[in-house]
XYZ file of C-alpha atoms in Angstrom:
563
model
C 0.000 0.000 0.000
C 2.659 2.635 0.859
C 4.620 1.881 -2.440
C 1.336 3.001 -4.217
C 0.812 5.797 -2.252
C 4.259 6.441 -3.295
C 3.410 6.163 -6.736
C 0.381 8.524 -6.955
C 1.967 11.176 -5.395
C 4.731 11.155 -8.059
C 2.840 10.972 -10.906
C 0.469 14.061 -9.370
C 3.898 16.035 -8.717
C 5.270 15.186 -12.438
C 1.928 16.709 -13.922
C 1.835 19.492 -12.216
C 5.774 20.172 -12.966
C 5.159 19.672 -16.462
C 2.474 21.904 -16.677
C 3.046 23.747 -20.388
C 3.590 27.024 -18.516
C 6.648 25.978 -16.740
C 8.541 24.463 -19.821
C 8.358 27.905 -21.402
C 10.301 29.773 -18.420
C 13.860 29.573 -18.490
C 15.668 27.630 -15.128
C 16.907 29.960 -11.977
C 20.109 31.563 -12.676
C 19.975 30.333 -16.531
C 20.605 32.333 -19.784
C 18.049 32.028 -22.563
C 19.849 31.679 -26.122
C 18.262 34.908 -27.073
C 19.816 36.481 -23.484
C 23.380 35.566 -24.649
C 23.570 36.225 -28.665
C 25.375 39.588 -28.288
C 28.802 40.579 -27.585
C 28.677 40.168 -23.928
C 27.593 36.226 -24.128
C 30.071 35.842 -26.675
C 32.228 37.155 -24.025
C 31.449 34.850 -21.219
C 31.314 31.812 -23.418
C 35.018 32.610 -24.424
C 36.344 33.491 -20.775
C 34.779 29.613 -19.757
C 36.681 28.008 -22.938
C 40.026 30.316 -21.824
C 38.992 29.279 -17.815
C 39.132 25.176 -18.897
C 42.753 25.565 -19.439
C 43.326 24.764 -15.793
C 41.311 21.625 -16.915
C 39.014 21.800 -13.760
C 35.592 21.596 -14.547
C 32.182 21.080 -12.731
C 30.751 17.118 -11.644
C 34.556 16.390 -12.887
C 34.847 12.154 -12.419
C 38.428 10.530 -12.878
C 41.608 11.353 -11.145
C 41.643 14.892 -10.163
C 45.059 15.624 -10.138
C 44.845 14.154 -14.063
C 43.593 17.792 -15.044
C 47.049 19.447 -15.002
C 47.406 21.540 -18.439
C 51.662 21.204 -17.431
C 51.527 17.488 -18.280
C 53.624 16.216 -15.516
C 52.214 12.989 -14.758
C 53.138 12.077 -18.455
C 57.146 12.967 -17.614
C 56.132 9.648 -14.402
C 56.027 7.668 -17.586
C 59.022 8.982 -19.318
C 62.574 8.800 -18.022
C 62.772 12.195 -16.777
C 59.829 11.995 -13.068
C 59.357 9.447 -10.775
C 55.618 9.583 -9.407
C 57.770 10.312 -6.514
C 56.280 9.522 -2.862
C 55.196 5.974 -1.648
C 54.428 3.635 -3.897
C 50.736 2.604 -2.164
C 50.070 6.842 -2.703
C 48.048 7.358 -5.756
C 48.168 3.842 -6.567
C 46.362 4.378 -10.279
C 49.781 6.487 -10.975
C 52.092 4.157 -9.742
C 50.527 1.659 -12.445
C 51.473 4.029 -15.144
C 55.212 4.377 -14.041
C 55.744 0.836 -14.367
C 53.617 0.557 -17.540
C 50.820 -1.603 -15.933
C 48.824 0.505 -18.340
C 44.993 -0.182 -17.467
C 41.835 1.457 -19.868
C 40.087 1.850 -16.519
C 42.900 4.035 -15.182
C 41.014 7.112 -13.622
C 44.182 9.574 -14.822
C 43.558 8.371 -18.345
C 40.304 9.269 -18.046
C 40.157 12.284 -16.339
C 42.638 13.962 -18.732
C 40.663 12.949 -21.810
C 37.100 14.399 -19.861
C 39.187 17.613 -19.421
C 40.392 18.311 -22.285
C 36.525 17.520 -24.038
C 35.668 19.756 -21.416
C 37.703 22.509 -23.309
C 36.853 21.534 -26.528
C 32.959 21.692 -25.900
C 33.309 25.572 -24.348
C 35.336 26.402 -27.457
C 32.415 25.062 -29.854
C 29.821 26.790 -27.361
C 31.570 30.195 -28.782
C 31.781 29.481 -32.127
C 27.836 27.850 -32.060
C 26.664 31.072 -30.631
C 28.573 33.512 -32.880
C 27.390 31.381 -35.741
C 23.626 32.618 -34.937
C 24.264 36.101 -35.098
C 24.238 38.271 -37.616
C 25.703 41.765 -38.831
C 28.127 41.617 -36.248
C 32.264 40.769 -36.969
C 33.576 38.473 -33.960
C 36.054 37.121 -36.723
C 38.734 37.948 -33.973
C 36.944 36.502 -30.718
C 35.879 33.479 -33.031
C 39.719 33.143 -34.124
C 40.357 33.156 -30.309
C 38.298 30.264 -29.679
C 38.620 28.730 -32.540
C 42.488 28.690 -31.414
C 41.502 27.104 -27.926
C 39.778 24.248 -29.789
C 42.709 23.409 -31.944
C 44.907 23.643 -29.003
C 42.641 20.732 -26.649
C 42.218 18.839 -29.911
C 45.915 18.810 -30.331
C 46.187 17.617 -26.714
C 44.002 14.738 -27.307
C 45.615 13.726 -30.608
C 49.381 14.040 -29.355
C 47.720 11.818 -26.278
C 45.210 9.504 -27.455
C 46.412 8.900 -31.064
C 42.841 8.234 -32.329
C 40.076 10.950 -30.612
C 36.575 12.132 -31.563
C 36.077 15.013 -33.736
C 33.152 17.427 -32.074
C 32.308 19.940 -34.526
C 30.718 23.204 -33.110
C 27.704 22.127 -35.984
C 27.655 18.479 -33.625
C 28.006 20.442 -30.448
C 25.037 22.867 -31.304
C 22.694 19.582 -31.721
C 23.551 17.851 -28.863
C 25.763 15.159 -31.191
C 28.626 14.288 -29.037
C 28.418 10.850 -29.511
C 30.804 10.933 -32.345
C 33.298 8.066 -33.930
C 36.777 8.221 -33.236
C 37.883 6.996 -37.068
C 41.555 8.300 -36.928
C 44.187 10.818 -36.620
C 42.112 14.707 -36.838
C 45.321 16.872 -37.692
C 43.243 18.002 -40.729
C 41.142 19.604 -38.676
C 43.744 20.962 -36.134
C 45.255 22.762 -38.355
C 42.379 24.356 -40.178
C 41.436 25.673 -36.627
C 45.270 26.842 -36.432
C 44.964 28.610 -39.980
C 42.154 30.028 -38.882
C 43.671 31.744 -36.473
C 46.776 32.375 -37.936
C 44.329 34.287 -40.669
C 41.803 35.977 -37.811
C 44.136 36.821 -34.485
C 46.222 40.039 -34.184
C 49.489 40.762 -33.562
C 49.289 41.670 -30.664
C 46.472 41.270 -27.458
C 46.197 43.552 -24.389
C 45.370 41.200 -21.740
C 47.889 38.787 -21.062
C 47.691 34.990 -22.034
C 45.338 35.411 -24.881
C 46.573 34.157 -28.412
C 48.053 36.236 -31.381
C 48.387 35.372 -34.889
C 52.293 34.776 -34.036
C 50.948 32.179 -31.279
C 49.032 30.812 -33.756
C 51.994 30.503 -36.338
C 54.038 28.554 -33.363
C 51.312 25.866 -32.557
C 50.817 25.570 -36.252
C 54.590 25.017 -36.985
C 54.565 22.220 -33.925
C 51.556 20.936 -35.321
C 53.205 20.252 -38.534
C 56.939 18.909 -36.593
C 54.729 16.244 -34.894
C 53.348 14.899 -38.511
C 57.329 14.795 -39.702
C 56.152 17.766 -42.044
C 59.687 19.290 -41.580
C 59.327 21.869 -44.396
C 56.349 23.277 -43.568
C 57.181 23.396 -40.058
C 60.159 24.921 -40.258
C 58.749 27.771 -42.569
C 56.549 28.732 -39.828
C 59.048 28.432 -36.986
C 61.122 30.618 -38.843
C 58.818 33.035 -39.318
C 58.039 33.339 -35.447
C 61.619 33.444 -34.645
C 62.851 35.905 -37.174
C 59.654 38.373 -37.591
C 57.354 37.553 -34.207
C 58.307 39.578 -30.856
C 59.889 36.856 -29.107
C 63.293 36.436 -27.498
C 65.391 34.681 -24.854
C 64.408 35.525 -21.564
C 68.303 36.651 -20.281
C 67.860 34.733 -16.635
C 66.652 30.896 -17.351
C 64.978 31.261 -14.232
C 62.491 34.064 -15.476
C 60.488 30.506 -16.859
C 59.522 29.697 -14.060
C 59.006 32.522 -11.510
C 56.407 35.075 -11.247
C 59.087 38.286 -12.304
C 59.501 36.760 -15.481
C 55.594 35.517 -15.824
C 54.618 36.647 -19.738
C 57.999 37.493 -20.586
C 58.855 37.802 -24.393
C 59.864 34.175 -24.068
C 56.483 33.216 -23.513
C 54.579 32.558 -26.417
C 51.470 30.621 -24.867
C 51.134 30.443 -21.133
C 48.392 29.154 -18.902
C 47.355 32.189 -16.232
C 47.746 30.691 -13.046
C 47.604 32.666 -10.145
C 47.386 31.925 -5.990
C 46.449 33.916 -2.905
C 46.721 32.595 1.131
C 44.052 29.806 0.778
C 43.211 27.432 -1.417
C 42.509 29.741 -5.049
C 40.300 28.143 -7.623
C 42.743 29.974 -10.433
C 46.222 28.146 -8.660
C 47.149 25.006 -10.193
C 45.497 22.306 -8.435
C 46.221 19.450 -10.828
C 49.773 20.183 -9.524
C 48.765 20.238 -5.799
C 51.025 16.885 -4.932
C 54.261 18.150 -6.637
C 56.133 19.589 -3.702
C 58.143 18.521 -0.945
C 57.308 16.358 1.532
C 57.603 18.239 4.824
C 60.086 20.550 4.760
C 61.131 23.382 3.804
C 57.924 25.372 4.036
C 55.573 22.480 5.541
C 53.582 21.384 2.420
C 52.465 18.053 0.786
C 52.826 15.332 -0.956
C 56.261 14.501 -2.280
C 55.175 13.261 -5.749
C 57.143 14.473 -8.980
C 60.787 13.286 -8.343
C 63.208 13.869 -11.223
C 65.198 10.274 -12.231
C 68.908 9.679 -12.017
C 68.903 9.481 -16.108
C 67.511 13.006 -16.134
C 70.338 14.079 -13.920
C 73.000 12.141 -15.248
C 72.070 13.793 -18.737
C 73.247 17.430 -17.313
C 76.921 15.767 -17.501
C 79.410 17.528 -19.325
C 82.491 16.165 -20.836
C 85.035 18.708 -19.536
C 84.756 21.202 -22.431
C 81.400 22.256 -21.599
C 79.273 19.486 -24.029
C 77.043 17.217 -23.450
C 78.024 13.252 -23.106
C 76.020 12.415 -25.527
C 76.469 8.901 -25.972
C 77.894 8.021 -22.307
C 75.852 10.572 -20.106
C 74.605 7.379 -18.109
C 77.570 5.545 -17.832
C 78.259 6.756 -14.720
C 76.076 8.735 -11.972
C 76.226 12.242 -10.415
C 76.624 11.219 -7.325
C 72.911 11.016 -5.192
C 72.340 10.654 -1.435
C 70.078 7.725 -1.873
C 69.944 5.520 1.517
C 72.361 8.358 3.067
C 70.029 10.321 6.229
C 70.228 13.733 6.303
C 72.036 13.260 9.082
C 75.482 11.625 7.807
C 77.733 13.332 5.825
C 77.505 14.040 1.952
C 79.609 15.685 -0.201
C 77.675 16.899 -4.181
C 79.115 15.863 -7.290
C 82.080 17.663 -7.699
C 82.512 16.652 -11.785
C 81.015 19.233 -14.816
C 77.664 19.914 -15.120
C 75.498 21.874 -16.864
C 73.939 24.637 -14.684
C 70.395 24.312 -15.888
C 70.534 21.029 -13.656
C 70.221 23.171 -10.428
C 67.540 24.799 -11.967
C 65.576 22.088 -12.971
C 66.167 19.452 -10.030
C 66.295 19.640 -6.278
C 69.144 17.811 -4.862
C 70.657 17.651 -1.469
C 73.531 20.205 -0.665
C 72.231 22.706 -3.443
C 70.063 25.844 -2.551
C 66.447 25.141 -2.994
C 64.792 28.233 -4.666
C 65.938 30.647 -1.691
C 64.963 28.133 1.315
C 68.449 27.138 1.730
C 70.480 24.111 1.186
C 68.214 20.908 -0.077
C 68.721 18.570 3.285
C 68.263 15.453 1.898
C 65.763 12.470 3.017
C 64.460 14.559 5.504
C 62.429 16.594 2.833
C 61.508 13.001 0.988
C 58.708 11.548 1.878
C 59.615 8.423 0.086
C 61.104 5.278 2.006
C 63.711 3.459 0.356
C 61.591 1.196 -0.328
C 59.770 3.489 -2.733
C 60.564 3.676 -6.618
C 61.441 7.551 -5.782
C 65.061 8.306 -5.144
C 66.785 10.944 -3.785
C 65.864 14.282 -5.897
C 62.537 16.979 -5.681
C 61.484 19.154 -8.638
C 62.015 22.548 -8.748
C 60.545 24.594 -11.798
C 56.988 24.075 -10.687
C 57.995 25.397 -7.085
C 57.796 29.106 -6.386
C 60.817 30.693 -4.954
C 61.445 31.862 -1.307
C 61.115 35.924 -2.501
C 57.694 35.288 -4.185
C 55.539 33.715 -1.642
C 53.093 36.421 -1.045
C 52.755 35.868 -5.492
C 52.818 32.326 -5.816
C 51.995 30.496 -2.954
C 48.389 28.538 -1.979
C 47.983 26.801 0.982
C 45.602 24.066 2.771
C 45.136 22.250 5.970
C 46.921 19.163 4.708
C 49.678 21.412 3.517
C 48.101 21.022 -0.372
C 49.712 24.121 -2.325
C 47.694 25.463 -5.526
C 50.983 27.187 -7.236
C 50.384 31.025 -8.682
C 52.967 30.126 -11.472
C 52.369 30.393 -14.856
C 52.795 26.893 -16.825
C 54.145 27.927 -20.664
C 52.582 25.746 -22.882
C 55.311 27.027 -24.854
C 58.242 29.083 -24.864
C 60.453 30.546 -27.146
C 63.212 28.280 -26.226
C 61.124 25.129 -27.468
C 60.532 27.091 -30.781
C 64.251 27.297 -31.467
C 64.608 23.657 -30.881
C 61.602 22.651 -32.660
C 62.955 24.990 -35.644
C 66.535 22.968 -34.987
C 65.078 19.648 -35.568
C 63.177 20.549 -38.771
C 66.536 22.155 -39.747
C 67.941 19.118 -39.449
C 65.058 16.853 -40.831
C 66.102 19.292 -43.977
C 69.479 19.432 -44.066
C 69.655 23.088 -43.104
C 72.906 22.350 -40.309
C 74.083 25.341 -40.151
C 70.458 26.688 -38.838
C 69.875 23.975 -37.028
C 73.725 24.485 -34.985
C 72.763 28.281 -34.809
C 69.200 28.036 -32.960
C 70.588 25.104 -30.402
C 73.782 27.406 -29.270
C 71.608 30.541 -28.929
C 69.731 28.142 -26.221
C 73.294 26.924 -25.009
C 74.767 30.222 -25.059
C 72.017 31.757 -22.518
C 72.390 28.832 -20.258
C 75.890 29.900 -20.203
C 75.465 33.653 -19.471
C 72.736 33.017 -17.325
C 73.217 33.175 -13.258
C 74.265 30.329 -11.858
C 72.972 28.663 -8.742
C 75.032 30.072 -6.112
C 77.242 28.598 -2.615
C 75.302 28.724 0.752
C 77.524 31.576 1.408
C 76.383 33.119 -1.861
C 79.783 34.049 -3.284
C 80.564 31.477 -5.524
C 78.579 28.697 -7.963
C 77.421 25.807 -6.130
C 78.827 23.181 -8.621
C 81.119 22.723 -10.738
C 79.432 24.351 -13.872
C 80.679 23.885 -17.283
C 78.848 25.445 -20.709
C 79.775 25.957 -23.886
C 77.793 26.043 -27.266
C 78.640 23.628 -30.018
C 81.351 24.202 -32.772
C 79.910 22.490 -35.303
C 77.617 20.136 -36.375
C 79.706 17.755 -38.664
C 76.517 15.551 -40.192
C 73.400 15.079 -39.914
C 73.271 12.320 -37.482
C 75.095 13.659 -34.721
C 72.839 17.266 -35.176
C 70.023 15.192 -34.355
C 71.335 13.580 -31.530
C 72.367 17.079 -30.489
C 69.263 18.749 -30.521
C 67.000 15.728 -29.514
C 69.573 16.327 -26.552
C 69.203 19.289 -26.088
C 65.496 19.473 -26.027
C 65.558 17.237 -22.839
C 68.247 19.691 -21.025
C 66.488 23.134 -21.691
C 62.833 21.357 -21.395
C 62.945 18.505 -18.665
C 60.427 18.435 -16.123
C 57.790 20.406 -18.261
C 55.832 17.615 -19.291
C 57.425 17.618 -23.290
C 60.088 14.234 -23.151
C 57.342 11.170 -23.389
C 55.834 13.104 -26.689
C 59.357 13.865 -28.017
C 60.585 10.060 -27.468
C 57.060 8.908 -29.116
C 57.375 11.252 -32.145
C 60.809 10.006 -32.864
C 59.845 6.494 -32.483
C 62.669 5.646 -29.811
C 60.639 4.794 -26.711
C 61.110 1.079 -26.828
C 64.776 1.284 -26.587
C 65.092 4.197 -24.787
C 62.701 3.900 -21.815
C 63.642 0.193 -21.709
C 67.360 1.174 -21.143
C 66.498 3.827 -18.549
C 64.567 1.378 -16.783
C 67.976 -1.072 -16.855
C 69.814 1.851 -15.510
C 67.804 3.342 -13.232
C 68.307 0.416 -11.086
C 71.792 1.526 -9.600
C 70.376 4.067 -7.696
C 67.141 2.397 -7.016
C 68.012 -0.963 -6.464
C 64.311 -2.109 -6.599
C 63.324 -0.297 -10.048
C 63.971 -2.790 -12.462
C 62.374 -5.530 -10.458
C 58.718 -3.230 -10.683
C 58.298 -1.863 -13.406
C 57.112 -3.865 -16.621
C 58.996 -3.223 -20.346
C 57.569 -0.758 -22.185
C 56.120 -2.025 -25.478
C 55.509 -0.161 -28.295
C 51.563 0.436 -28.000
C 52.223 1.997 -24.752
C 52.913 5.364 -27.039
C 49.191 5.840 -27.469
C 46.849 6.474 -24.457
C 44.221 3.438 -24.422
C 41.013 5.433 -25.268
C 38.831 5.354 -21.667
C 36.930 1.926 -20.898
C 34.370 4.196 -19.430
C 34.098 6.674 -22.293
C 33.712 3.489 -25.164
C 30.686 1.961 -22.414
C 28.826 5.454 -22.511
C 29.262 5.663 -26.395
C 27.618 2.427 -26.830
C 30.181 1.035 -28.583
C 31.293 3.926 -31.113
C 34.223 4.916 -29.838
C 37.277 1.685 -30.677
C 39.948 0.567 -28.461
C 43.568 1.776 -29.435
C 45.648 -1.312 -30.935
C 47.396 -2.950 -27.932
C 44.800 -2.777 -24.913
């Protein structure tokens, strides 16, 4: 009796809510179509396509810390990050370090809702401008139009084999598209587009120009092996665009240098005392461990490889072939109590820069103490080392830093998508790809030569360098195979720990070898390594598409080859 009583009274609430009346008023706190077709909806549309960059989103499902638009949990499954922290923490992680590569895998997913997330505001703006008339948003429609090609790219350089959602799907509700193959095509006619639309210049900060446009158009083209038409492009940014070297390598990654003419496309972070919705909370783990300001969670530990890579051969080059013959020597299994002296042999100072190791000043908090600011046990696959280009520095904490009870920190730095550093080297490698070696040796020694001029990490005392730090730019390139060792080299010195290597090793086609000797090696320091993590197989350089996103599609959306 009570379930029918149950009964009647919803089917007398569901007629009176559906009463004809009702359906016509628009919901509390909603926007009628007709309220938004002007410039200021267009507006609002674009600033939630430009505010998806962070990749947080509303009812978001996955792993949360997946969202991060700097990519570092894809450097965990390179040879440059550890996940970092114990190996039971963030256990879906962990599987993706040793290549126990599951299509259930909650990071996998929650990156690919994210960035659909992004492309689905983008095709909101260019659905609504499409409705209205006698008005030009030709240069707000290039904008988002710019922000879809960038989350598309995303997806491709990730997945391999994504959806296409056109804004003409998007404005009838058909999301449920086939994922048929690679959608460069349209990429690139959303880069064009921009290229054609954008100006030269914008006057709020982090929004694209047509030069921006030119640069993700150029990479765009590098990742298909287009080298000519990439090159053109690249060229055309570095000679004609307003880019240059920032003079301090440091001004990457700290807010004084934040938007800096080396920045060509940079995600707008920013932080405040608490817990800000605009820091970077897909990057909330990636600090130390306790000390030296208290936070959370120890996750994002640079490898041995990456640091052995910063060796230098005496004359200031790289050791190209036998960087990981032998180790700079590590702390590992040595308390912060006991004695240790830091590698006293050459090394490039961009190491000190990029990776937190003990002896060497930390960003302005001193002297990195060693296991003390680990949280890994030696047990762990974590060793000794801490990042240090996503951490603010000691003089900007009133800019930078974001606190929470469990010592969570929601950085205020800016994340470049890309610099004008990568340009060069992307412009190098098509150089190469073309022949072009005297180009190609020109763009990687302007990059060498500011790492050289640069500041150097200084002494405790602060009147000397705190390692041994030898530079010099090339003197030639004598053929074309040891130019592309040199700037595929290079890339990983100027860029590591910004979330590029895994793509770069996957574009060249070099992963199986490469990763699988890095996993071989890594096992001096962390005598356990080798034993847990699995050999990396060739499918592994696609993202399986989602379990969870091919269920909801009913079957439309196909498994990558491999999983």
């Amino acid at each position: 009796m009570m379930k029918r009583i149950f009964l009647y009274v919803i089917l007398i609430c569901t007629a009176v809510a559906c009463k004809e009346d009702f359906t016509e008023q628009p919901a509390v706190g909603s926007l009628t179509d007709e309220a938004i077709a002007n410039e200021t909806g267009v507006d609002l549309l674009l600033t939630g396509a430009y505010s998806a960059l962070d990749g947080v989103r509303l009812n978001q499902i996955g792993n949360g810390f997946a969202i991060s638009p700097d990519n570092w949990w894809f450097d965990v499954m390179s040879d440059d990050a550890h996940k970092g922290s114990t190996d039971s923490d963030q256990v879906e992680l962990y599987q993706l370090e040793t290549y126990d590569i599951q299509t259930s895998n909650p990071y996998i997913l929650g990156k690919w809702l994210s960035l659909y997330a992004g492309v689905n505001r983008a095709n909101a703006v260019i659905a609504l401008i499409a409705t209205i008339e006698d008005v030009d948003f030709s240069a707000k429609l290039a904008e988002a139009r710019f922000l879809r090609g960038y989350f598309n790219f995303e997806l491709q350089k990730m997945y391999g084999n994504p959806a296409y959602i056109s804004e003409e799907n998007y404005a009838a509700t058909e999301f449920n598209q086939p994922n048929t193959g690679p959608i460069w095509d349209q990429v690139e006619a959303d880069f064009q587009y921009a290229i054609d639309n954008l100006p030269t210049t914008q006057p709020v900060a982090g929004r694209p120009t047509s030069w921006t446009a030119k640069a993700f158009m150029g990479k765009t083209h590098l990742f298909q092996s287009e080298w000519g038409a990439a090159l053109t492009l690249l060229q055309d940014v570095i000679n004609n665009g307003p880019y240059s070297l920032n003079a301090e390598f440091l001004d990457n990654f700290n807010a004084a240098g934040e938007n800096s003419a080396e920045s060509i496309f940079a995600i707008q972070f920013a932080s405040d005392g608490g817990q800000s919705l605009n820091g970077n909370i897909g990057g909330t783990l990636n600090f130390p461990g306790g000390d030296p300001f208290g936070s959370c969670c120890g996750f994002y530990q640079p490898t041995q490889d990456l640091v052995n890579a910063y060796q230098t051969d005496g004359s200031g080059l790289p050791l190209l072939d036998t960087f990981n013959q032998t180790d700079v020597d590590n702390d590992q299994g040595v308390p912060s109590a006991d004695p240790f002296t830091p590698h006293a042999g050459p090394l490039d100072p961009r190491l000190d820069y990029t990776v937190g190791r003990r002896g060497i000043d930390y960003n302005g908090f001193g002297p990195m103490a060693g296991q003390d600011w680990i949280r890994a046990l030696p047990s762990d696959i974590s060793g000794p080392y801490l990042p240090k280009k996503n951490i603010y520095q000691a003089s900007e904490l009133d800019a930078n830093q974001g606190t929470g009870a469990w010592g969570q920190q929601h950085s205020g730095i800016n994340y470049n998508v890309m610099r004008f550093a990568d340009v060069l080297l992307m412009a190098a490698e098509a150089a190469v790809e073309t022949n072009d070696l005297p180009t190609a040796l020109d763009y990687v020694n302007r990059v060498r030569n500011r790492a050289k001029n640069m500041s150097y990490v200084l002494n405790e005392a602060g009147d000397a360098p705190a390692a041994n730090y030898q530079i010099e730019p090339y003197g030639s390139f004598p053929d074309v195979n040891f130019a592309r060792q040199a700037v595929r080299f290079e890339r990983r010195l100027e860029l590591g720990m910004e979330g590029h290597r895994l793509f770069d090793l996957r574009r060249w086609g070099v992963t199986v070898d490469v990763l699988n000797t890095y996993i071989a090696s890594e096992d001096r320091t962390i005598p356990n390594f080798n034993t847990k993590v699995a050999t990396y197989q060739a499918y592994m350089d696609l993202l399986p598409i989602p379990v969870t996103a091919i269920d909801l599609s009913g079957n439309i959306l196909t498994q990558n080859t491999g999983y």
